[in-house]
Coordinates of C-alpha atoms and ligand atoms in Angstrom, one line a residue:
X1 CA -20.2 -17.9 -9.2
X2 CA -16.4 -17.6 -8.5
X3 CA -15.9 -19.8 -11.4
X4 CA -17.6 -17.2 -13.7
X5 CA -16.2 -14.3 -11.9
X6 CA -13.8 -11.8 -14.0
X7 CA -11.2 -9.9 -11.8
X8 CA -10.1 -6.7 -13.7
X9 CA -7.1 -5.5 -11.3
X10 CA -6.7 -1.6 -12.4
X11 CA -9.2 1.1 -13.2
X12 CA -7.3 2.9 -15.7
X13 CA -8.9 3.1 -19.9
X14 CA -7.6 -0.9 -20.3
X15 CA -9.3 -1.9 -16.9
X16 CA -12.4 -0.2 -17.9
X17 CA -12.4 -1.0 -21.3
X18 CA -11.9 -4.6 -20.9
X19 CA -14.4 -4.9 -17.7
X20 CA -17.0 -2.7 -20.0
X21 CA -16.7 -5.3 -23.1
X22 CA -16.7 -8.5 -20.6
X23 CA -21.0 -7.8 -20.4
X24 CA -22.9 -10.0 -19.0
X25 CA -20.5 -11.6 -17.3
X26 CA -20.0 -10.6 -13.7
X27 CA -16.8 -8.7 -13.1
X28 CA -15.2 -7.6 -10.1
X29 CA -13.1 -4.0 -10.6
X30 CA -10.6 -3.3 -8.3
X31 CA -9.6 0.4 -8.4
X32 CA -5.9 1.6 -6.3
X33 CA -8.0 4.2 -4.0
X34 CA -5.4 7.2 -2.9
X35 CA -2.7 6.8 -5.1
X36 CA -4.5 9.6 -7.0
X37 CA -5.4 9.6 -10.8
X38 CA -4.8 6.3 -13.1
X39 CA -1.9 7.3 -15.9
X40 CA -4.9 7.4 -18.2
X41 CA -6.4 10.4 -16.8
X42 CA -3.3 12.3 -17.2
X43 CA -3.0 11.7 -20.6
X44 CA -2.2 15.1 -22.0
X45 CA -1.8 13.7 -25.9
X46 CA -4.7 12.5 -28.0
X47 CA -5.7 9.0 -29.7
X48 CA -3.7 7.9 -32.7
X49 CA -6.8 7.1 -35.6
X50 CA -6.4 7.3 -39.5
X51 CA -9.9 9.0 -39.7
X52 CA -8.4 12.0 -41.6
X53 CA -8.9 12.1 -45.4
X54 CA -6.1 11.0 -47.3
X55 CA -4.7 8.7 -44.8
X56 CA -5.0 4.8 -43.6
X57 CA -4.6 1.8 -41.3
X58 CA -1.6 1.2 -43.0
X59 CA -0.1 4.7 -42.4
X60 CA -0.6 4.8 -38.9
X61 CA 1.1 1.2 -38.6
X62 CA 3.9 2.0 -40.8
X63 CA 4.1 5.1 -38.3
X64 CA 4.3 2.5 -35.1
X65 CA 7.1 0.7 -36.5
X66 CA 9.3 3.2 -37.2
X67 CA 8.7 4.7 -33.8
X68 CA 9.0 1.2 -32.8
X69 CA 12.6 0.1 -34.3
X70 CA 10.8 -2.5 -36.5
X71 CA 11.1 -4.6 -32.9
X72 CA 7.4 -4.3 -32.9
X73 CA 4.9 -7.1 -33.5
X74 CA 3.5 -6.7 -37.1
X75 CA 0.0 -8.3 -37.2
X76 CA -0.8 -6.9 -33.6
X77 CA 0.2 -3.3 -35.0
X78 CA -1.9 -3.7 -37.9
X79 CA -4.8 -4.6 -35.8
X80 CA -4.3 -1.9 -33.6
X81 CA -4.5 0.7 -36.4
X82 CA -7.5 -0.8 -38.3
X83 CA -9.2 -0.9 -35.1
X84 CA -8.4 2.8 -34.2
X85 CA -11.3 4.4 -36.4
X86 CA -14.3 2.3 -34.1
X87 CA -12.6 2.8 -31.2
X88 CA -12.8 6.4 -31.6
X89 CA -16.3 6.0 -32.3
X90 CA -17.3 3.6 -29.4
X91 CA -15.7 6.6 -27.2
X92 CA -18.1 8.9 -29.0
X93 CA -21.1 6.5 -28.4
X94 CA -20.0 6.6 -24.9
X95 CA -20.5 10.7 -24.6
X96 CA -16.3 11.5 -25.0
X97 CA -17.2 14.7 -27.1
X98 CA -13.7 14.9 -29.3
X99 CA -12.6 18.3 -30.6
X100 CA -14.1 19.8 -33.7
X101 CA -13.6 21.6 -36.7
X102 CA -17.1 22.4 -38.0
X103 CA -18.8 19.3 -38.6
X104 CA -15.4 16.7 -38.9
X105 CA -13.0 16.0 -35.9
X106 CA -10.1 18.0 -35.0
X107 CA -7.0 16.3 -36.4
X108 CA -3.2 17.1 -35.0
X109 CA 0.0 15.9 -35.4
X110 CA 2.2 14.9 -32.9
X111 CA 6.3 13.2 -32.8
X112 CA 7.1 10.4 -35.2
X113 CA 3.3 11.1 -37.6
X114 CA 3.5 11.6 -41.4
X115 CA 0.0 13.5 -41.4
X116 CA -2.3 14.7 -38.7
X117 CA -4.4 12.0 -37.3
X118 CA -4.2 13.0 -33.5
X119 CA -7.9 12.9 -31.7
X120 CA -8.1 15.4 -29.1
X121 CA -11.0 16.0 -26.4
X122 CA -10.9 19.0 -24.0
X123 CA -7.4 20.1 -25.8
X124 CA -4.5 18.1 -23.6
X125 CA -7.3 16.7 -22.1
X126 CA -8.4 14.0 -23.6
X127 CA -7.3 10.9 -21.0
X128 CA -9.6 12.9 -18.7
X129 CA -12.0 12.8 -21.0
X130 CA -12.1 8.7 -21.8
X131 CA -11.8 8.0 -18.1
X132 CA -14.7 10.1 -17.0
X133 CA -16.7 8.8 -20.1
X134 CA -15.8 5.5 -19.0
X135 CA -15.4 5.6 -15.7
X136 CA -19.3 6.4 -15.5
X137 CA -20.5 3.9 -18.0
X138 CA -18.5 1.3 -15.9
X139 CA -20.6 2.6 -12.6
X140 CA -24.0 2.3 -14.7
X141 CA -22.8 -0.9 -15.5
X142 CA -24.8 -3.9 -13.9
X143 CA -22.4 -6.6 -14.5
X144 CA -19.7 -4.7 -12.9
X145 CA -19.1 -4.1 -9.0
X146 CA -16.4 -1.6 -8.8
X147 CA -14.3 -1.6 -5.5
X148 CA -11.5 0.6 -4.0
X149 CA -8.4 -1.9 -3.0
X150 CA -4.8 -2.9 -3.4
X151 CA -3.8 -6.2 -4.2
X152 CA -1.3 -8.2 -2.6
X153 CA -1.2 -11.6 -3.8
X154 CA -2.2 -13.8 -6.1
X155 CA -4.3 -17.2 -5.5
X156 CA -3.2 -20.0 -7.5
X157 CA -4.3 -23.8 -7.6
X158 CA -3.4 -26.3 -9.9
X159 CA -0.7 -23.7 -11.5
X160 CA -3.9 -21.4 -12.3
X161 CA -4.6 -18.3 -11.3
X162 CA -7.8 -18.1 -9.4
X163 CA -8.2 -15.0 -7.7
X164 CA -6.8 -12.4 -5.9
X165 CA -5.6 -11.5 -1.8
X166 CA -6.7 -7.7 -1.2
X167 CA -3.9 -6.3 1.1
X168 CA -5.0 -4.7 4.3
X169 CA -8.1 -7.2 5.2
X170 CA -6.0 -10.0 3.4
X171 CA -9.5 -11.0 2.0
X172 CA -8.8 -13.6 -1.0
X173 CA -11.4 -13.0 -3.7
X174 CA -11.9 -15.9 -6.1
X175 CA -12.4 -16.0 -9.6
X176 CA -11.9 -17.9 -13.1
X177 CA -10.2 -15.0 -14.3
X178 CA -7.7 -12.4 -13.5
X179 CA -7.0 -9.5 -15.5
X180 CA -3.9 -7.4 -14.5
X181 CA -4.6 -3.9 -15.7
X182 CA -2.6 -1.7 -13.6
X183 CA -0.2 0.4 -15.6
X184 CA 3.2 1.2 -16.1
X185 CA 6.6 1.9 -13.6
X186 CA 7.4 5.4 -14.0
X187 CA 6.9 5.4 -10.4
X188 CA 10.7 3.6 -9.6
X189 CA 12.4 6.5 -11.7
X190 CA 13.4 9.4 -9.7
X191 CA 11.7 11.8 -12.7
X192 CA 8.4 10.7 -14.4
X193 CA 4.8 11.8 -15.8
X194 CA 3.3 9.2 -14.1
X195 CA 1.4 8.9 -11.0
X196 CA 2.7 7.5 -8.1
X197 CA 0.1 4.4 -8.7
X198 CA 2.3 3.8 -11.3
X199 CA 5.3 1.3 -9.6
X200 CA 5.2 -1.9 -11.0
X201 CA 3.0 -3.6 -8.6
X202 CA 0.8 -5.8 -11.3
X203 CA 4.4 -6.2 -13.2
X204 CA 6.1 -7.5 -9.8
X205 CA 2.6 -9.5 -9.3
X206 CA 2.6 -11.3 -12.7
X207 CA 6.7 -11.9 -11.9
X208 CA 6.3 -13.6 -8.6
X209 CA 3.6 -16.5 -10.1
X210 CA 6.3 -17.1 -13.0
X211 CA 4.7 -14.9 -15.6
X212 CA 7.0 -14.8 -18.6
X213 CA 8.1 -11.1 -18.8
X214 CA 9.0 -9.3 -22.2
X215 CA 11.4 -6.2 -23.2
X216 CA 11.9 -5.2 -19.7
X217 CA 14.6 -2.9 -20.8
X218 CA 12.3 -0.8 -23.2
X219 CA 11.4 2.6 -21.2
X220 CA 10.1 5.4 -22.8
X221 CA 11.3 8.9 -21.6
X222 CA 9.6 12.3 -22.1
X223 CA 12.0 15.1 -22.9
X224 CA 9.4 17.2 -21.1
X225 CA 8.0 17.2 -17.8
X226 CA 7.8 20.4 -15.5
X227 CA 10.8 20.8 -13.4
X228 CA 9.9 21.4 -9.9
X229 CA 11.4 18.9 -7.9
X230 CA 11.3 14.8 -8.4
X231 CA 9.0 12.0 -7.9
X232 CA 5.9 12.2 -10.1
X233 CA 6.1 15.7 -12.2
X234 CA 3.1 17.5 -14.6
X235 CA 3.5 16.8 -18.4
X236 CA 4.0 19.7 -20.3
X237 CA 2.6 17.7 -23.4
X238 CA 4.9 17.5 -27.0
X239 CA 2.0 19.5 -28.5
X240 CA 3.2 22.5 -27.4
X241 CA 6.2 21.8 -29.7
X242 CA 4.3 20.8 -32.1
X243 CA 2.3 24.4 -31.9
X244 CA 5.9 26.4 -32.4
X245 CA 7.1 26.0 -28.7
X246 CA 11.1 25.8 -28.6
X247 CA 13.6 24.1 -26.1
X248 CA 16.7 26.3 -24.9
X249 CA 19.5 24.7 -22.6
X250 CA 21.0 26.8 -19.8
X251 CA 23.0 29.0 -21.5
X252 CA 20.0 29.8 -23.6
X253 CA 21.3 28.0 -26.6
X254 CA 18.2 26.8 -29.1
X255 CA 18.4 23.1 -27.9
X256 CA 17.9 21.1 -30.8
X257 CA 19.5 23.3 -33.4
X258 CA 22.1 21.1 -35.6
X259 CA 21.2 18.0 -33.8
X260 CA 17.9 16.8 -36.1
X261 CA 16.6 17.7 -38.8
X262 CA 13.2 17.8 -37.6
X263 CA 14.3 20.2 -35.0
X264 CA 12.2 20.3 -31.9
X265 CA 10.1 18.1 -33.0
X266 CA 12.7 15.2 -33.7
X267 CA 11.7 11.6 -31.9
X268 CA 11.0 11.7 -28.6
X269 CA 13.7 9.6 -27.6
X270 CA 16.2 11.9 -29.2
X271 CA 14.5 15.3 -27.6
X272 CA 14.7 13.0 -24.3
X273 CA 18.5 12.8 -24.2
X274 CA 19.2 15.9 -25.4
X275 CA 17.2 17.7 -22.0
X276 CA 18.7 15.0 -20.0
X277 CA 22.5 15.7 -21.3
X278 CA 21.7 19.9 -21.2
X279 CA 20.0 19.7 -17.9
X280 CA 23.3 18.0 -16.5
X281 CA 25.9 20.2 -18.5
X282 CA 24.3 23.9 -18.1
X283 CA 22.1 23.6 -15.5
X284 CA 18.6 23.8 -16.8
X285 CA 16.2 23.5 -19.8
X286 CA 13.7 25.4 -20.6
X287 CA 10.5 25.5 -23.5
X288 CA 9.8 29.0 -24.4
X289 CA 5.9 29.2 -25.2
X290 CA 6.1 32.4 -24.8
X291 CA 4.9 34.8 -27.6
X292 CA 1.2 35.1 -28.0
X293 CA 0.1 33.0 -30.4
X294 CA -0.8 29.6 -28.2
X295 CA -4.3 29.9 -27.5
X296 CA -3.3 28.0 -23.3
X297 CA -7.2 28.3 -22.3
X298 CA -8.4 26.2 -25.2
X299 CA -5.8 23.5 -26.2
X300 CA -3.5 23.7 -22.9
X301 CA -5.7 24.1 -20.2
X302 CA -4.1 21.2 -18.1
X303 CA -0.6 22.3 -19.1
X304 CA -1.4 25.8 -18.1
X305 CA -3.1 24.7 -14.7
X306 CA -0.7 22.9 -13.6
X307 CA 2.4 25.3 -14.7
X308 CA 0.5 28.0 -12.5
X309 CA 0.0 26.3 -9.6
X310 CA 3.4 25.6 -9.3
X311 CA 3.9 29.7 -9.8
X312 CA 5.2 29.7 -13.3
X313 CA 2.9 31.6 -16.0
X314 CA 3.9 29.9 -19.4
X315 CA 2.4 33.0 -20.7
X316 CA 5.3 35.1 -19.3
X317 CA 8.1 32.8 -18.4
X318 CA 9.8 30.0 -20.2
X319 CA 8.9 26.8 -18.6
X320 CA 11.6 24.5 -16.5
X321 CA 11.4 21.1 -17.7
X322 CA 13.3 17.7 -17.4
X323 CA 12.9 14.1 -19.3
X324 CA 11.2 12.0 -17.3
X325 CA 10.1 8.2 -17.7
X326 CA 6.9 8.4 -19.5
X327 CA 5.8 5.0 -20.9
X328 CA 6.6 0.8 -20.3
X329 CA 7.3 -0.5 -23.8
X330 CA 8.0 -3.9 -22.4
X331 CA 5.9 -6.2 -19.3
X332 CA 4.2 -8.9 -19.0
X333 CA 4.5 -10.9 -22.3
X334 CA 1.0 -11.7 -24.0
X335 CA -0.4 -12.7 -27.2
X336 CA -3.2 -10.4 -28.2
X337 CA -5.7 -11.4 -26.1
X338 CA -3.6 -10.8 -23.3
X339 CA -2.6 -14.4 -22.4
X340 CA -0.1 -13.9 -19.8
X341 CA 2.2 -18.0 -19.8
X342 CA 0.2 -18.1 -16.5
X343 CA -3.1 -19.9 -17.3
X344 CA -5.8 -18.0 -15.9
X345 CA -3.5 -15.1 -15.8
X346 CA -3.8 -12.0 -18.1
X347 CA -2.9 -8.9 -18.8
X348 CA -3.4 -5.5 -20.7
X349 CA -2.3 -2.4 -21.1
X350 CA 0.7 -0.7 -20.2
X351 CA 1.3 -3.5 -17.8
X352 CA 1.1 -6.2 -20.5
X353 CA 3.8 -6.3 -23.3
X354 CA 2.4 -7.5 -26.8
X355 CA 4.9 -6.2 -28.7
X356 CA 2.8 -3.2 -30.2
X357 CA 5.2 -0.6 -29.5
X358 CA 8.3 -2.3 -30.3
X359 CA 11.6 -0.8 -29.0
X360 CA 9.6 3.0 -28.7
X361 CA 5.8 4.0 -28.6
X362 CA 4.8 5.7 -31.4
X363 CA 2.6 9.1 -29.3
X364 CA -1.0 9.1 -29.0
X365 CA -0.9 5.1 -29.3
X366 CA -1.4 4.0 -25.7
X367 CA -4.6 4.7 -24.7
X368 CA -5.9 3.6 -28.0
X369 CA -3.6 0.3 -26.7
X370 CA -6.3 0.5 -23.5
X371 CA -9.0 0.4 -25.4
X372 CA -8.4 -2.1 -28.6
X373 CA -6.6 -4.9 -27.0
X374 CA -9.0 -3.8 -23.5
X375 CA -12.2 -4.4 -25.8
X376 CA -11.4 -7.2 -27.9
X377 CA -10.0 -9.5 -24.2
X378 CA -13.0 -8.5 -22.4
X379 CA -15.3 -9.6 -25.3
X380 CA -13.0 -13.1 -25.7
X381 CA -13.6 -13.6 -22.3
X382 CA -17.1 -12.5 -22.2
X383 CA -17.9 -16.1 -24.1
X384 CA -15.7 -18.5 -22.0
X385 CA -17.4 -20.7 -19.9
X386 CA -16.7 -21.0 -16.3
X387 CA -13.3 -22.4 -15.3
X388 CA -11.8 -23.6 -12.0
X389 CA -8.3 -24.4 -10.5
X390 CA -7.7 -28.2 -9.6
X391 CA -5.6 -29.5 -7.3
X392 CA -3.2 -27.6 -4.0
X393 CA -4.3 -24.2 -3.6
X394 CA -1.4 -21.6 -2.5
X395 CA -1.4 -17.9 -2.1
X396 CA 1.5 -15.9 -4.2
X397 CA 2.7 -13.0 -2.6
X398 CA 4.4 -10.0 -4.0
X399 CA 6.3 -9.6 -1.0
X400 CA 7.4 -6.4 1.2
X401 CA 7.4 -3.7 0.1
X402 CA 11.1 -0.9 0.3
X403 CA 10.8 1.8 3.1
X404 CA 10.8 5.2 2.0
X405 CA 14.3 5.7 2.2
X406 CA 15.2 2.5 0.2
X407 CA 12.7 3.5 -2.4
X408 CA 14.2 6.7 -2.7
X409 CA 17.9 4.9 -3.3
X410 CA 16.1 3.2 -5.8
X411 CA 15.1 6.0 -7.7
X412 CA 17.8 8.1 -8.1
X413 CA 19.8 4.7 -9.2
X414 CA 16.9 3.9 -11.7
X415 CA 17.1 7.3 -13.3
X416 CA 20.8 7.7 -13.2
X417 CA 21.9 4.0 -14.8
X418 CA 18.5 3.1 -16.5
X419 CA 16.9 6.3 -17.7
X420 CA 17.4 8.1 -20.9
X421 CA 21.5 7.3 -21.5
X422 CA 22.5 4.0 -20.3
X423 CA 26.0 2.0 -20.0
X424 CA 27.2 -0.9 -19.6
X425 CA 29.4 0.3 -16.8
X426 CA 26.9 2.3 -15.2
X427 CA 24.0 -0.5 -15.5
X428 CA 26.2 -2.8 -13.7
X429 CA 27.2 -0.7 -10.8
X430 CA 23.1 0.0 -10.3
X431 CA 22.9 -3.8 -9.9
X432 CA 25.6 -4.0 -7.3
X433 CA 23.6 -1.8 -5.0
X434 CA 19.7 -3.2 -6.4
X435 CA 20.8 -6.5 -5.8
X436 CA 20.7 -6.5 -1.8
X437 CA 17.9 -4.5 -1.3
X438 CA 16.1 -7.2 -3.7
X439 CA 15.5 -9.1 -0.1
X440 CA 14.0 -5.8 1.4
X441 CA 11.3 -4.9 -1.2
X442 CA 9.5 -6.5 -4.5
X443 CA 10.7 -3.1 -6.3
X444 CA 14.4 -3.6 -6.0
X445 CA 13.5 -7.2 -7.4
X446 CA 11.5 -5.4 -10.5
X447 CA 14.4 -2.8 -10.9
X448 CA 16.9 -5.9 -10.8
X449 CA 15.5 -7.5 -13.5
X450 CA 15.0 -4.3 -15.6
X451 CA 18.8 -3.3 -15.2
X452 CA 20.1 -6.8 -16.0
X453 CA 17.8 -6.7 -19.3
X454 CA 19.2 -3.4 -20.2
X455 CA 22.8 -4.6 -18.9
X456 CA 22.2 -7.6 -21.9
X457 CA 21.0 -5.3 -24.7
X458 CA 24.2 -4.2 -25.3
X459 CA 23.2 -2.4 -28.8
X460 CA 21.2 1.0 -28.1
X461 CA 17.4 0.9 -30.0
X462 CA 14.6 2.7 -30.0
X463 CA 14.3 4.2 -26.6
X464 CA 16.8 1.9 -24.8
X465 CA 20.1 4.4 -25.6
X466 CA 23.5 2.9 -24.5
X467 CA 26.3 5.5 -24.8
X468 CA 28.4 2.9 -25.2
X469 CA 27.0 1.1 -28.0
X470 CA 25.4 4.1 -29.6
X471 CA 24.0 3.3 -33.2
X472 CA 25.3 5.4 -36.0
X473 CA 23.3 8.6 -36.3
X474 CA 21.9 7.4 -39.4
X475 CA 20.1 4.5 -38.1
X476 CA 19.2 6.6 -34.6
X477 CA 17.2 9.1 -36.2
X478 CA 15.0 6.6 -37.7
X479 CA 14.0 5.3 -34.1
X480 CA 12.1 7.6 -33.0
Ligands
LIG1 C1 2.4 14.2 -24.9 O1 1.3 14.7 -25.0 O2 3.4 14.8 -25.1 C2 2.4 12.7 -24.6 C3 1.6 11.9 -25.6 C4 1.9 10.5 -25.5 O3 2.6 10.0 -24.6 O4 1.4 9.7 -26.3

């Protein structure tokens, strides 16, 4: 039975998708209970599919690599956008009901798209949507036993990875596979759109049992999160831009004026910077949704939730926002059925690093990322046979984990050395004071490695922006 046995670690659209498409063979599913909802169901953007007339596979992955830098992986991008079109339908088979015009599906445009090809369910609700969808086919499931735990550890023997170690009962759960599905690292940034779930653990995991990691340095950051406070902040989704919203610094200058063509709606990466240097030099940043013609109740009604419960009416009042870290370009490097360098070992996801997304993540591409590359590893490993470890047995751990008030340290030295403007000279101060608290917790030893990555890639691209070694404007503006 253990031999058999699929471990999906992470619950989030990759976990589910790749636990859902492993049928009939049994899979363990171990969610992170109280660390609140997976990335996935936060996603305020839609799914990236050329469904609209007029437009193609090809678009969408020409699309990719520009956002990308051309540092993406060709083939894998091509597969991803010829696959979008049945991925959105395998959603619809499994009850996500996508927004409508009429009889055909709703079609926006986000950052970084030639044409509208944005799927939407639920307006800037749609990861809510495909988790829920999913969530309760994966409970109807009978192949799939679905559990609430954090894992520790990882079991290895014979230099294979053969189960797991649940932290708290230290129970070890053996199986032929494990599947690391557990999301991105926002989490270690002192500003980010993700939940706190979202640290690194699977990343640090995969490290530790000599995982081969990939692009460590590429970090997407969002130019706008609400801006009440740090940690893990609402999204206040690019769409709004997209529907005529407009960013104003401090001094209530128009943002973006002179400094893209595109205007508010230039790559994210660019928009990103631009908050972070205004938010520094005046004070404060603002998007002005004000006006009357956003209809919040029907395509905002998370952005508008959450904006009001923190006592701002976006109706009324401009919104506060800041960048935040958004989205893990690089991870765990995989082929495209998630092959970690670890046999037994793989991953998917935000966690995993394929090279879709190149330098920068083209939007509305990562939960489509969930639930291609999650489909087509579960099916793969759907028809392997059983396989067991030989030889010494030995139980990898992550290691400690920082107290609070190292983690905070951590943070603030991610976000000011690591997050949307970088330099040599302040990535290599960050590492004087990660280094020694590598000994006290796993996500120093995670942020270590990130900084010294980003400390080597001297030349800015796509998202990773080095102040130092800036490309010429011309070239920036094509890496979105
Ligand atoms: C957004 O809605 O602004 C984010 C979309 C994405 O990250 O793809």
């Amino acid at each position: 039975m253990a031999g058999t046995r699929l471990v999906v670690v992470g619950s989030g659209i990759a976990g589910l998708s790749v636990a859902l498409a492993a049928a009939p063979r049994p899979v363990v599913l171990l969610g992170r209970a109280g660390r609140g909802p997976s990335a996935s169901a936060l996603a305020q953007g839609g799914i990236a599919a050329a469904v609209g007339a007029g437009d193609s596979a090809d678009a969408h992955a020409s699309d990719t690599l520009v956002a990308g830098a051309f540092r993406n992986d060709g083939p894998r991008v091509r597969t991803l956008t010829r696959a979008a079109p049945e991925a959105i339908s395998w959603l619809q088979s499994l009850g996500v009901a996508f927004d409508r015009d009429g009889d055909r599906l709703r079609l926006g445009r986000e950052g970084g798209h030639r044409v509208a090809r944005i799927v939407h369910a639920g307006g800037d609700a749609t990861g809510a949507a495909a988790m829920a969808a999913l969530s309760s086919a994966a409970r109807a499931a009978a192949h799939i036993d679905w559990y609430e735990g954090d894992v520790d550890a990882l079991l290895m023997q014979g230099g294979r990875a053969s189960g797991v170690r649940l932290a708290g009962d230290g129970a070890l759960l053996q199986a032929g596979t494990v599947v690391l599905a557990t999301g991105g690292i926002g989490a270690l940034f002192a500003h980010t759109s993700n939940p706190p779930g979202s640290d690194g653990a699977g990343l640090a995991l995969a490290l530790a049992v000599g995982a081969h990691p990939r692009d460590l340095e590429f970090v997407q950051f969002h130019p706008t999160a609400l801006d009440v406070g740090s940690g893990s902040l609402p999204l206040v989704t690019e769409a709004l831009r997209g529907a005529g919203a407009r960013l104003f610094d401090g001094d209530g200058r128009a943002l973006m004026e002179g400094v893209h063509p595109q205007g508010d709606l230039a790559p994210r990466d660019i928009v990103a910077r631009r908050v972070w240097q205004a938010r520094r030099d005046t004070g404060r940043v603002v998007l002005d949704a004000r006006g009357g013609w956003i209809d919040w109740e029907r395509r905002f009604p998370t952005v508008l939730a959450s904006c009001l419960a923190h006592g701002i009416d976006p109706r009324a009042e401009a919104i506060p926002v800041t960048a935040a870290a958004h989205f893990h370009m690089g991870g765990v490097a995989t082929d495209d059925l998630g092959r970690t360098t670890v046999p037994g070992l793989h991953a998917v996801g935000e966690v995993a690093c394929n090279g879709v997304h190149g330098a920068n993540r083209l939007a509305s591409n990562s939960l489509l990322e969930g639930v291609v590359f999650g489909r087509m590893l579960g099916a793969h490993l759907a028809g392997l046979g059983a396989s067991e470890g030989a030889g010494a047995r030995a139980v990898i751990e992550r290691g400690p984990s920082l107290q609070a008030g190292d983690l905070q340290t951590l943070r603030s030295v991610m976000w000011e050395a690591a997050g949307p403007v970088r330099s040599g000279a302040g990535l290599a101060a960050a590492l004087e004071t990660v280094t020694p608290m590598g000994r006290r917790g796993w996500q120093a030893g995670l942020a270590w490695r990130l900084l010294t990555c980003a400390l080597q890639r001297r030349v800015s691209t796509g998202a990773h922006w080095r102040e130092d070694e800036p490309l010429p404007p011309a070239v920036s503006r094509t890496a979105a």
